[in-house]
mmCIF file of C-alpha atoms in Angstrom:
data_model
loop_
_atom_site.group_PDB
_atom_site.id
_atom_site.type_symbol
_atom_site.label_atom_id
_atom_site.label_comp_id
_atom_site.label_asym_id
_atom_site.label_seq_id
_atom_site.Cartn_x
_atom_site.Cartn_y
_atom_site.Cartn_z
ATOM 1 C CA MET A 11 -0.051 -0.152 0.123
ATOM 2 C CA ALA A 12 1.572 3.297 -0.987
ATOM 3 C CA VAL A 13 1.633 6.283 1.362
ATOM 4 C CA TYR A 14 2.175 9.616 1.115
ATOM 5 C CA ALA A 15 5.715 10.527 0.075
ATOM 6 C CA ALA A 16 8.191 11.842 2.871
ATOM 7 C CA HIS A 17 8.832 15.342 1.299
ATOM 8 C CA LEU A 18 4.904 15.714 1.915
ATOM 9 C CA THR A 19 4.264 19.140 3.726
ATOM 10 C CA ARG A 20 1.120 19.541 6.032
ATOM 11 C CA THR A 21 -0.699 22.728 6.157
ATOM 12 C CA LEU A 22 -3.768 24.033 7.416
ATOM 13 C CA GLN A 23 -4.301 25.261 3.797
ATOM 14 C CA GLY A 24 -7.541 24.004 2.227
ATOM 15 C CA THR A 25 -9.569 23.609 5.538
ATOM 16 C CA PRO A 26 -12.572 21.380 4.789
ATOM 17 C CA THR A 27 -16.572 22.811 4.761
ATOM 18 C CA VAL A 28 -18.741 21.859 7.324
ATOM 19 C CA PHE A 29 -20.419 19.680 4.951
ATOM 20 C CA GLN A 30 -17.344 17.599 4.289
ATOM 21 C CA VAL A 31 -16.773 17.274 8.006
ATOM 22 C CA THR A 32 -20.122 16.260 8.847
ATOM 23 C CA ALA A 33 -20.790 14.010 5.785
ATOM 24 C CA GLN A 34 -17.386 12.105 6.917
ATOM 25 C CA GLU A 35 -18.960 11.799 10.384
ATOM 26 C CA ALA A 36 -22.405 10.364 8.889
ATOM 27 C CA LEU A 37 -20.418 7.570 6.830
ATOM 28 C CA GLY A 38 -18.208 6.761 10.200
ATOM 29 C CA SER A 39 -21.776 6.416 12.107
ATOM 30 C CA THR A 40 -23.190 4.054 9.372
ATOM 31 C CA VAL A 41 -20.290 1.141 9.165
ATOM 32 C CA LYS A 42 -21.573 -0.529 12.240
ATOM 33 C CA PRO A 43 -25.294 -0.651 12.152
ATOM 34 C CA ALA A 44 -24.730 -1.949 8.572
ATOM 35 C CA LEU A 45 -22.251 -4.615 9.585
ATOM 36 C CA ARG A 46 -24.673 -5.619 12.514
ATOM 37 C CA LYS A 47 -27.880 -5.849 9.580
ATOM 38 C CA VAL A 48 -25.505 -8.560 8.112
ATOM 39 C CA VAL A 49 -24.706 -10.341 11.254
ATOM 40 C CA GLU A 50 -28.314 -10.629 12.085
ATOM 41 C CA TYR A 51 -29.185 -11.813 8.500
ATOM 42 C CA LEU A 52 -26.136 -14.461 9.066
ATOM 43 C CA ALA A 53 -27.227 -15.311 12.538
ATOM 44 C CA ALA A 54 -30.947 -15.789 11.482
ATOM 45 C CA THR A 55 -29.996 -17.835 8.547
ATOM 46 C CA TYR A 56 -26.978 -20.118 10.190
ATOM 47 C CA PRO A 57 -28.285 -19.998 13.997
ATOM 48 C CA ASN A 58 -25.937 -23.027 14.978
ATOM 49 C CA LYS A 59 -22.786 -21.298 13.502
ATOM 50 C CA CYS A 60 -23.135 -17.264 13.485
ATOM 51 C CA SER A 61 -25.618 -16.841 16.863
ATOM 52 C CA TRP A 62 -22.274 -16.091 18.632
ATOM 53 C CA CYS A 63 -21.676 -13.622 16.360
ATOM 54 C CA LEU A 64 -24.569 -11.332 17.273
ATOM 55 C CA LYS A 65 -24.029 -11.907 20.824
ATOM 56 C CA TRP A 66 -20.417 -10.486 20.769
ATOM 57 C CA TYR A 67 -20.928 -8.359 17.970
ATOM 58 C CA ASP A 68 -20.014 -5.387 19.862
ATOM 59 C CA GLU A 69 -16.242 -6.664 20.609
ATOM 60 C CA LEU A 70 -16.079 -8.550 17.380
ATOM 61 C CA TYR A 71 -16.530 -4.717 16.046
ATOM 62 C CA LEU A 72 -14.184 -3.317 18.213
ATOM 63 C CA LEU A 73 -11.512 -5.532 16.783
ATOM 64 C CA PHE A 74 -12.348 -4.649 13.307
ATOM 65 C CA ASP A 75 -12.634 -1.328 13.455
ATOM 66 C CA CYS A 76 -9.445 -1.305 15.581
ATOM 67 C CA PHE A 77 -7.695 -2.733 12.328
ATOM 68 C CA LEU A 78 -9.368 -0.691 9.900
ATOM 69 C CA GLN A 79 -8.717 2.688 11.863
ATOM 70 C CA TYR A 80 -4.815 1.956 12.612
ATOM 71 C CA HIS A 81 -4.336 1.181 8.936
ATOM 72 C CA TYR A 82 -6.038 4.657 7.713
ATOM 73 C CA LEU A 83 -4.287 6.361 10.778
ATOM 74 C CA LYS A 84 -0.661 4.837 9.714
ATOM 75 C CA HIS A 85 -0.946 5.179 5.845
ATOM 76 C CA TYR A 86 -3.065 8.288 5.577
ATOM 77 C CA ALA A 87 -3.031 10.118 8.894
ATOM 78 C CA ALA A 88 -6.710 10.051 9.058
ATOM 79 C CA SER A 89 -9.754 7.668 10.133
ATOM 80 C CA PHE A 90 -11.465 5.598 7.493
ATOM 81 C CA SER A 91 -14.282 8.047 6.922
ATOM 82 C CA GLU A 92 -11.929 11.144 6.747
ATOM 83 C CA SER A 93 -9.663 9.563 3.970
ATOM 84 C CA PHE A 94 -12.719 8.394 1.973
ATOM 85 C CA TYR A 95 -13.581 12.043 1.682
ATOM 86 C CA GLY A 96 -9.827 13.323 1.183
ATOM 87 C CA LEU A 97 -9.141 14.724 4.462
ATOM 88 C CA LEU A 98 -6.394 14.227 7.121
ATOM 89 C CA ARG A 99 -5.145 15.184 10.620
ATOM 90 C CA VAL A 100 -2.892 17.713 11.114
ATOM 91 C CA PRO A 101 -1.396 18.761 14.385
ATOM 92 C CA LEU A 102 -2.306 22.398 15.546
ATOM 93 C CA ASN A 103 1.425 23.083 16.602
ATOM 94 C CA PHE A 104 3.732 22.138 13.969
ATOM 95 C CA SER A 105 6.696 20.096 14.955
ATOM 96 C CA SER A 106 9.843 18.889 12.809
ATOM 97 C CA GLU A 107 8.605 15.281 13.451
ATOM 98 C CA PHE A 108 5.603 15.375 11.908
ATOM 99 C CA SER A 109 6.711 17.848 9.120
ATOM 100 C CA SER A 110 9.531 15.537 8.441
ATOM 101 C CA GLY A 111 7.689 12.133 7.834
ATOM 102 C CA PRO A 112 4.536 10.753 6.395
ATOM 103 C CA ARG A 113 2.689 9.729 9.755
ATOM 104 C CA LEU A 114 1.404 11.321 12.539
ATOM 105 C CA PRO A 115 3.528 11.593 15.727
ATOM 106 C CA VAL A 116 3.191 8.035 17.583
ATOM 107 C CA TYR A 117 1.487 9.666 20.647
ATOM 108 C CA LEU A 118 -1.151 11.442 18.351
ATOM 109 C CA GLU A 119 -1.758 8.137 16.286
ATOM 110 C CA ARG A 120 -2.479 6.185 19.496
ATOM 111 C CA ALA A 121 -4.436 8.767 20.953
ATOM 112 C CA SER A 122 -6.515 9.160 17.881
ATOM 113 C CA LEU A 123 -7.191 5.480 17.554
ATOM 114 C CA ALA A 124 -8.443 5.219 21.154
ATOM 115 C CA ALA A 125 -10.779 8.348 20.512
ATOM 116 C CA LEU A 126 -12.261 6.292 17.323
ATOM 117 C CA VAL A 127 -12.542 2.969 18.736
ATOM 118 C CA LEU A 128 -12.354 2.685 22.467
ATOM 119 C CA VAL A 129 -14.361 5.825 23.533
ATOM 120 C CA PRO A 130 -17.435 5.079 21.117
ATOM 121 C CA TYR A 131 -17.364 1.453 22.582
ATOM 122 C CA ILE A 132 -17.319 2.536 25.966
ATOM 123 C CA SER A 133 -19.869 5.216 25.354
ATOM 124 C CA ASP A 134 -22.313 2.905 23.900
ATOM 125 C CA LYS A 135 -22.179 0.368 26.677
ATOM 126 C CA VAL A 136 -22.716 2.791 29.389
ATOM 127 C CA GLU A 137 -25.797 4.408 27.562
ATOM 128 C CA ARG A 138 -27.232 1.038 27.249
ATOM 129 C CA ILE A 139 -26.845 0.530 31.102
ATOM 130 C CA VAL A 140 -28.199 3.806 31.835
ATOM 131 C CA ASP A 141 -31.113 3.186 29.419
ATOM 132 C CA ARG A 142 -32.208 0.264 31.193
ATOM 133 C CA TRP A 143 -31.945 1.548 34.755
ATOM 134 C CA ARG A 144 -33.919 4.499 33.038
ATOM 135 C CA GLU A 145 -36.599 2.073 32.257
ATOM 136 C CA ASP A 146 -36.455 0.114 35.241
ATOM 137 C CA ASP A 147 -37.321 3.087 36.936
ATOM 138 C CA GLU A 148 -39.912 4.383 34.880
ATOM 139 C CA ASP A 149 -41.316 0.755 35.469
ATOM 140 C CA GLY A 150 -41.149 1.442 39.088
ATOM 141 C CA LYS A 151 -38.663 -1.352 39.520
ATOM 142 C CA LEU A 152 -36.388 0.412 41.181
ATOM 143 C CA GLY A 153 -36.636 0.693 45.081
ATOM 144 C CA LYS A 154 -35.435 2.624 48.098
ATOM 145 C CA ASN A 155 -32.087 0.616 48.784
ATOM 146 C CA THR A 156 -28.709 2.093 48.457
ATOM 147 C CA ALA A 157 -27.812 0.528 45.071
ATOM 148 C CA ASP A 158 -31.074 1.811 43.450
ATOM 149 C CA HIS A 159 -30.595 5.506 44.997
ATOM 150 C CA LEU A 160 -27.267 5.202 43.204
ATOM 151 C CA ARG A 161 -28.570 4.381 40.157
ATOM 152 C CA ARG A 162 -31.255 7.122 39.858
ATOM 153 C CA ALA A 163 -28.241 9.564 40.648
ATOM 154 C CA ALA A 164 -26.070 7.793 37.885
ATOM 155 C CA ILE A 165 -29.267 8.557 35.283
ATOM 156 C CA ARG A 166 -29.071 12.323 36.523
ATOM 157 C CA VAL A 167 -25.463 12.474 36.101
ATOM 158 C CA TYR A 168 -25.459 10.600 32.746
ATOM 159 C CA SER A 169 -28.256 12.981 31.364
ATOM 160 C CA VAL A 170 -26.081 16.341 32.715
ATOM 161 C CA ILE A 171 -23.039 15.179 31.103
ATOM 162 C CA HIS A 172 -24.787 14.114 27.959
ATOM 163 C CA LEU A 173 -26.518 17.476 27.376
ATOM 164 C CA VAL A 174 -23.134 19.414 28.239
ATOM 165 C CA SER A 175 -21.192 17.133 25.787
ATOM 166 C CA GLU A 176 -23.737 17.800 22.969
ATOM 167 C CA GLY A 177 -23.849 21.439 23.492
ATOM 168 C CA VAL A 178 -19.926 21.547 23.634
ATOM 169 C CA ARG A 179 -20.073 20.224 20.376
ATOM 170 C CA LEU A 180 -22.271 22.717 19.080
ATOM 171 C CA VAL A 181 -20.536 25.539 20.063
ATOM 172 C CA GLN A 182 -17.266 24.159 18.867
ATOM 173 C CA LEU A 183 -19.012 23.547 15.539
ATOM 174 C CA ALA A 184 -20.236 27.019 15.614
ATOM 175 C CA ARG A 185 -16.952 28.539 16.190
ATOM 176 C CA TYR A 186 -15.586 26.208 13.319
ATOM 177 C CA LEU A 187 -18.039 27.917 11.172
ATOM 178 C CA MET A 188 -17.208 31.318 12.058
ATOM 179 C CA GLY A 189 -13.504 30.585 11.704
ATOM 180 C CA SER A 190 -12.456 31.221 15.370
ATOM 181 C CA ALA A 191 -11.871 27.156 15.834
ATOM 182 C CA ARG A 192 -9.443 25.103 13.363
ATOM 183 C CA SER A 193 -11.217 22.019 15.097
ATOM 184 C CA HIS A 194 -14.761 21.025 14.322
ATOM 185 C CA SER A 195 -15.195 18.613 16.939
ATOM 186 C CA PRO A 196 -14.209 18.901 20.887
ATOM 187 C CA THR A 197 -12.371 15.692 20.480
ATOM 188 C CA LEU A 198 -9.655 16.682 17.673
ATOM 189 C CA ALA A 199 -9.372 20.239 19.906
ATOM 190 C CA VAL A 200 -8.377 18.065 22.875
ATOM 191 C CA LEU A 201 -5.960 16.244 20.881
ATOM 192 C CA GLY A 202 -4.516 19.367 19.128
ATOM 193 C CA LEU A 203 -5.575 18.126 15.510
ATOM 194 C CA ALA A 204 -7.680 19.660 12.882
ATOM 195 C CA LEU A 205 -8.686 18.437 9.408
ATOM 196 C CA SER A 206 -7.112 19.499 6.328
ATOM 197 C CA GLU A 207 -7.397 18.388 2.687
ATOM 198 C CA ALA A 208 -5.229 15.803 1.659
ATOM 199 C CA PRO A 209 -2.909 16.493 -1.353
ATOM 200 C CA PRO A 210 -3.417 13.790 -4.152
ATOM 201 C CA GLN A 211 -1.777 10.212 -3.812
ATOM 202 C CA GLN A 212 1.553 9.658 -5.193
ATOM 203 C CA LEU A 213 2.327 6.146 -6.318
ATOM 204 C CA PRO A 214 6.008 4.800 -6.238
ATOM 205 C CA GLU A 215 7.270 4.163 -9.724
ATOM 206 C CA ASP A 216 8.015 0.374 -8.742
ATOM 207 C CA GLU A 217 4.248 0.123 -7.766
ATOM 208 C CA TYR A 218 2.398 -2.486 -9.672
ATOM 209 C CA THR A 219 -1.178 -1.576 -9.981
ATOM 210 C CA TRP A 220 -4.390 -3.302 -11.519
ATOM 211 C CA ALA A 221 -4.147 -1.186 -14.264
ATOM 212 C CA ASP A 222 -0.848 -2.819 -15.085
ATOM 213 C CA PHE A 223 -2.292 -6.309 -14.521
ATOM 214 C CA ILE A 224 -4.988 -5.620 -17.102
ATOM 215 C CA ARG A 225 -2.610 -4.246 -19.462
ATOM 216 C CA ASN A 226 -0.361 -7.266 -19.527
ATOM 217 C CA MET A 227 -3.535 -9.615 -19.640
ATOM 218 C CA VAL A 228 -4.814 -7.696 -22.869
ATOM 219 C CA THR A 229 -1.520 -7.800 -24.408
ATOM 220 C CA GLY A 230 -0.724 -11.433 -23.809
ATOM 221 C CA GLN A 231 1.938 -10.950 -21.288
ATOM 222 C CA ILE A 232 0.790 -13.458 -19.176
ATOM 223 C CA GLY A 233 3.862 -14.378 -17.182
ATOM 224 C CA SER A 234 4.243 -10.592 -16.141
ATOM 225 C CA ALA A 235 0.512 -10.519 -14.793
ATOM 226 C CA VAL A 236 0.825 -10.987 -11.123
ATOM 227 C CA VAL A 237 -1.351 -9.910 -8.487
ATOM 228 C CA THR A 238 0.646 -8.730 -5.377
ATOM 229 C CA PHE A 239 -0.478 -8.165 -1.791
ATOM 230 C CA PRO A 240 -0.418 -4.279 -2.040
ATOM 231 C CA MET A 241 -3.139 -4.884 -4.799
ATOM 232 C CA VAL A 242 -5.386 -7.122 -2.839
ATOM 233 C CA GLY A 243 -5.400 -4.692 0.054
ATOM 234 C CA SER A 244 -6.241 -1.603 -2.031
ATOM 235 C CA LEU A 245 -8.802 -3.634 -3.653
ATOM 236 C CA ALA A 246 -10.173 -4.700 -0.047
ATOM 237 C CA LEU A 247 -9.992 -1.183 1.154
ATOM 238 C CA GLY A 248 -11.438 0.020 -1.619
ATOM 239 C CA ALA A 249 -14.719 -2.390 -1.414
ATOM 240 C CA VAL A 250 -15.082 -1.261 2.113
ATOM 241 C CA GLU A 251 -15.020 2.356 1.287
ATOM 242 C CA TYR A 252 -17.526 2.209 -1.415
ATOM 243 C CA GLY A 253 -19.860 -0.436 0.244
ATOM 244 C CA ALA A 254 -20.179 1.990 2.890
ATOM 245 C CA PHE A 255 -21.047 4.733 0.804
ATOM 246 C CA ALA A 256 -23.297 2.385 -1.274
ATOM 247 C CA VAL A 257 -25.229 1.840 2.180
ATOM 248 C CA GLN A 258 -25.779 5.341 2.713
ATOM 249 C CA PHE A 259 -27.307 5.735 -0.869
ATOM 250 C CA LEU A 260 -29.602 2.909 -0.444
ATOM 251 C CA ARG A 261 -30.602 4.435 3.086
ATOM 252 C CA TRP A 262 -31.513 7.584 1.285
ATOM 253 C CA TRP A 263 -33.005 5.706 -1.479
ATOM 254 C CA GLU A 264 -35.443 3.795 0.679
ATOM 255 C CA SER A 265 -36.420 6.838 2.782
ATOM 256 C CA ARG A 266 -37.413 8.513 -0.702
ATOM 257 C CA ALA A 267 -39.186 5.918 -2.142
ATOM 258 C CA THR A 268 -41.015 5.242 1.100
ATOM 259 C CA HIS A 269 -41.903 9.346 1.483
ATOM 260 C CA GLN A 270 -43.085 9.169 -2.281
ATOM 261 C CA HIS A 271 -44.982 6.029 -1.945
ATOM 262 C CA THR A 272 -46.806 7.036 1.190
ATOM 263 C CA HIS A 273 -47.751 10.578 -0.269
ATOM 264 C CA ALA A 274 -49.247 8.585 -3.373
ATOM 265 C CA LEU A 275 -51.671 6.708 -1.473
ATOM 266 C CA PRO A 276 -54.718 8.181 -0.631
ATOM 267 C CA THR A 277 -55.445 9.067 3.058
ATOM 268 C CA PRO A 278 -57.500 5.986 4.704
ATOM 269 C CA PRO A 279 -60.529 6.460 6.611
ATOM 270 C CA PRO A 280 -60.164 6.621 10.475
ATOM 271 C CA PRO A 281 -61.106 2.896 12.267
ATOM 272 C CA GLU A 282 -64.211 2.775 14.214
ATOM 273 C CA ARG A 283 -63.967 2.577 17.834
ATOM 274 C CA ASP A 284 -64.900 -1.205 18.622
ATOM 275 C CA GLU A 285 -65.849 -2.672 22.034
ATOM 276 C CA ARG A 286 -62.218 -3.735 22.914
ATOM 277 C CA ALA A 287 -61.100 -0.008 22.503
ATOM 278 C CA LEU A 288 -63.760 1.188 25.061
ATOM 279 C CA ARG A 289 -62.929 -1.564 27.773
ATOM 280 C CA TRP A 290 -58.863 -0.985 27.301
ATOM 281 C CA LYS A 291 -59.344 2.753 27.767
ATOM 282 C CA ASN A 292 -56.070 3.914 28.997
ATOM 283 C CA LYS A 293 -55.241 0.560 29.931
ATOM 284 C CA CYS A 294 -52.635 -2.233 28.569
ATOM 285 C CA PRO A 295 -54.786 -4.740 26.386
ATOM 286 C CA LEU A 296 -52.052 -7.505 27.792
ATOM 287 C CA CYS A 297 -52.022 -6.974 31.729
ATOM 288 C CA LEU A 298 -55.282 -4.756 31.921
ATOM 289 C CA GLN A 299 -53.623 -2.354 34.358
ATOM 290 C CA THR A 300 -52.726 1.535 33.792
ATOM 291 C CA TRP A 301 -49.893 2.000 31.309
ATOM 292 C CA LYS A 302 -46.306 1.547 32.276
ATOM 293 C CA ILE A 303 -43.768 3.326 29.735
ATOM 294 C CA PRO A 304 -46.562 3.378 27.316
ATOM 295 C CA THR A 305 -45.546 2.162 24.254
ATOM 296 C CA VAL A 306 -47.356 2.014 20.923
ATOM 297 C CA LEU A 307 -47.433 -0.562 18.183
ATOM 298 C CA PRO A 308 -47.786 1.313 14.939
ATOM 299 C CA VAL A 309 -49.047 -1.761 12.832
ATOM 300 C CA SER A 310 -52.593 -2.042 14.883
ATOM 301 C CA GLY A 311 -52.117 1.400 16.996
ATOM 302 C CA TYR A 312 -53.076 -0.131 20.645
ATOM 303 C CA ILE A 313 -50.877 1.156 23.563
ATOM 304 C CA PHE A 314 -49.039 -1.372 25.426
ATOM 305 C CA CYS A 315 -46.901 -1.242 28.555
ATOM 306 C CA TYR A 316 -43.138 -1.439 27.233
ATOM 307 C CA ILE A 317 -42.496 -4.979 29.130
ATOM 308 C CA CYS A 318 -46.031 -6.610 28.095
ATOM 309 C CA ILE A 319 -45.630 -5.771 24.644
ATOM 310 C CA SER A 320 -41.832 -6.057 23.873
ATOM 311 C CA ARG A 321 -41.685 -9.767 25.819
ATOM 312 C CA HIS A 322 -44.937 -10.928 23.319
ATOM 313 C CA VAL A 323 -43.411 -9.353 20.002
ATOM 314 C CA ARG A 324 -40.385 -11.217 20.995
ATOM 315 C CA ALA A 325 -41.939 -14.401 21.503
ATOM 316 C CA ASN A 326 -44.944 -14.410 18.787
ATOM 317 C CA SER A 327 -43.790 -11.383 16.262
ATOM 318 C CA SER A 328 -47.177 -10.197 15.805
ATOM 319 C CA CYS A 329 -49.658 -8.129 17.650
ATOM 320 C CA PRO A 330 -51.615 -9.203 20.740
ATOM 321 C CA VAL A 331 -54.914 -7.464 19.531
ATOM 322 C CA THR A 332 -55.109 -7.615 15.755
ATOM 323 C CA ARG A 333 -52.226 -10.706 15.071
ATOM 324 C CA CYS A 334 -50.682 -8.494 12.449
ATOM 325 C CA PRO A 335 -47.134 -9.218 11.724
ATOM 326 C CA ALA A 336 -44.845 -6.707 14.267
ATOM 327 C CA ALA A 337 -41.115 -6.544 15.314
ATOM 328 C CA GLU A 338 -39.716 -5.309 18.418
ATOM 329 C CA SER A 339 -37.739 -2.801 16.436
ATOM 330 C CA SER A 340 -41.123 -0.994 15.334
ATOM 331 C CA LEU A 341 -42.247 -0.198 19.035
ATOM 332 C CA VAL A 342 -42.419 3.741 19.817
ATOM 333 C CA ARG A 343 -42.210 5.394 23.089
ATOM 334 C CA LEU A 344 -44.980 7.407 24.061
ATOM 335 C CA TYR A 345 -44.628 10.397 26.329
ATOM 336 C CA ILE A 346 -47.992 10.849 28.179
ATOM 337 C CA ASP A 347 -48.721 13.192 30.853
#
C-alpha cells in the first residue's frame, strides 16, 4: 500500500467545509449498524454457526474497527471516513517530527485510535446500561435501597453529562463555522488536531497496479501479470469504502421511495372504535393495568406497557390484539402526561 511521500508538507490550507466534516461523521456512524444487519442475517440463516457473532457483535466490531482505523491512521493520517472524503489530520502545533515524515507522531496516532475506537465502545456500553436503569425506574422496579438510589443518581449525572457534551459539540461547530476554531469537534481540539484536505496521493514508480495487471493480460504478457499483496489490500479497502457509501445511498433511496409512496396513497378513513377499545381505555390490553412506559405498536395503533408488548412481540412476532406481523424494532415510546 502506497503512502504519502516523505517530502509531503502538511498545512491548514484547504480547510474542509462543514458539509465535508459532517458527511464523514455520518459515514463513520453508518458502518457499524450496516455490518450489524449483515450479522443479524447470518445469525438468522445459520443460527448454529453464527448466533454467537450477534451476541458478541460489539466486541467483534471493536477488533475490526481497531484494525481498520489503525491502517488508515498509519498510512493516511486519517480515519476511515476522513480518508474517504479526502481529508487528513494535522497537528495544530507543527513540529519537525511530523513535518519530516508521512505519519502522525506516535502519541497522536495512539490517542486518535483510542478516540476513534475505544471511546465510542465504552460510550455505547454506558448508554445501554443507563437506558436499562431508566426503563426500570420508569417501570417502578427501582426501590429505595442504596443501590437503586445510586442508579437514579447515575441516570441524572449521565443526562447532565450528555447535555453538556452535546452543547460543547454545538458550540465548537459554531466556532468552526465562524472561523474562530480550527477543529470542528471537541475531540480533535483536545488532541490538538484539525482536519485538512489531503493532497493527491502519489504512487512509487515501481508500484504494480491493477491497471498494469489488466494491460499485461490484454497484451498477452501472462507471465508479467501478477497479483501482489498491496493490490489485494487496496481492492479490499476500496470495497469497504464504496460499500459504506452504497449503504448510505440505499438508506437515502429507501427513505425517499417510502416518502413518495406514502404521499401517493390516499388518506385512509379513520377506524371505527370497537368494544375492545372502550374496555381497554387507558389500560394495557395485555396486563389490563394502567400503562407503565406507554408504548404504541404502529401496525395496530394499540398502546401497551413496554415490558408487556416487547416480551410478547419477541415471543410471537405479532400484535396481541390484531395478530398483524410486528417486530420489536417498530415499537414507539410515548410520553404521556
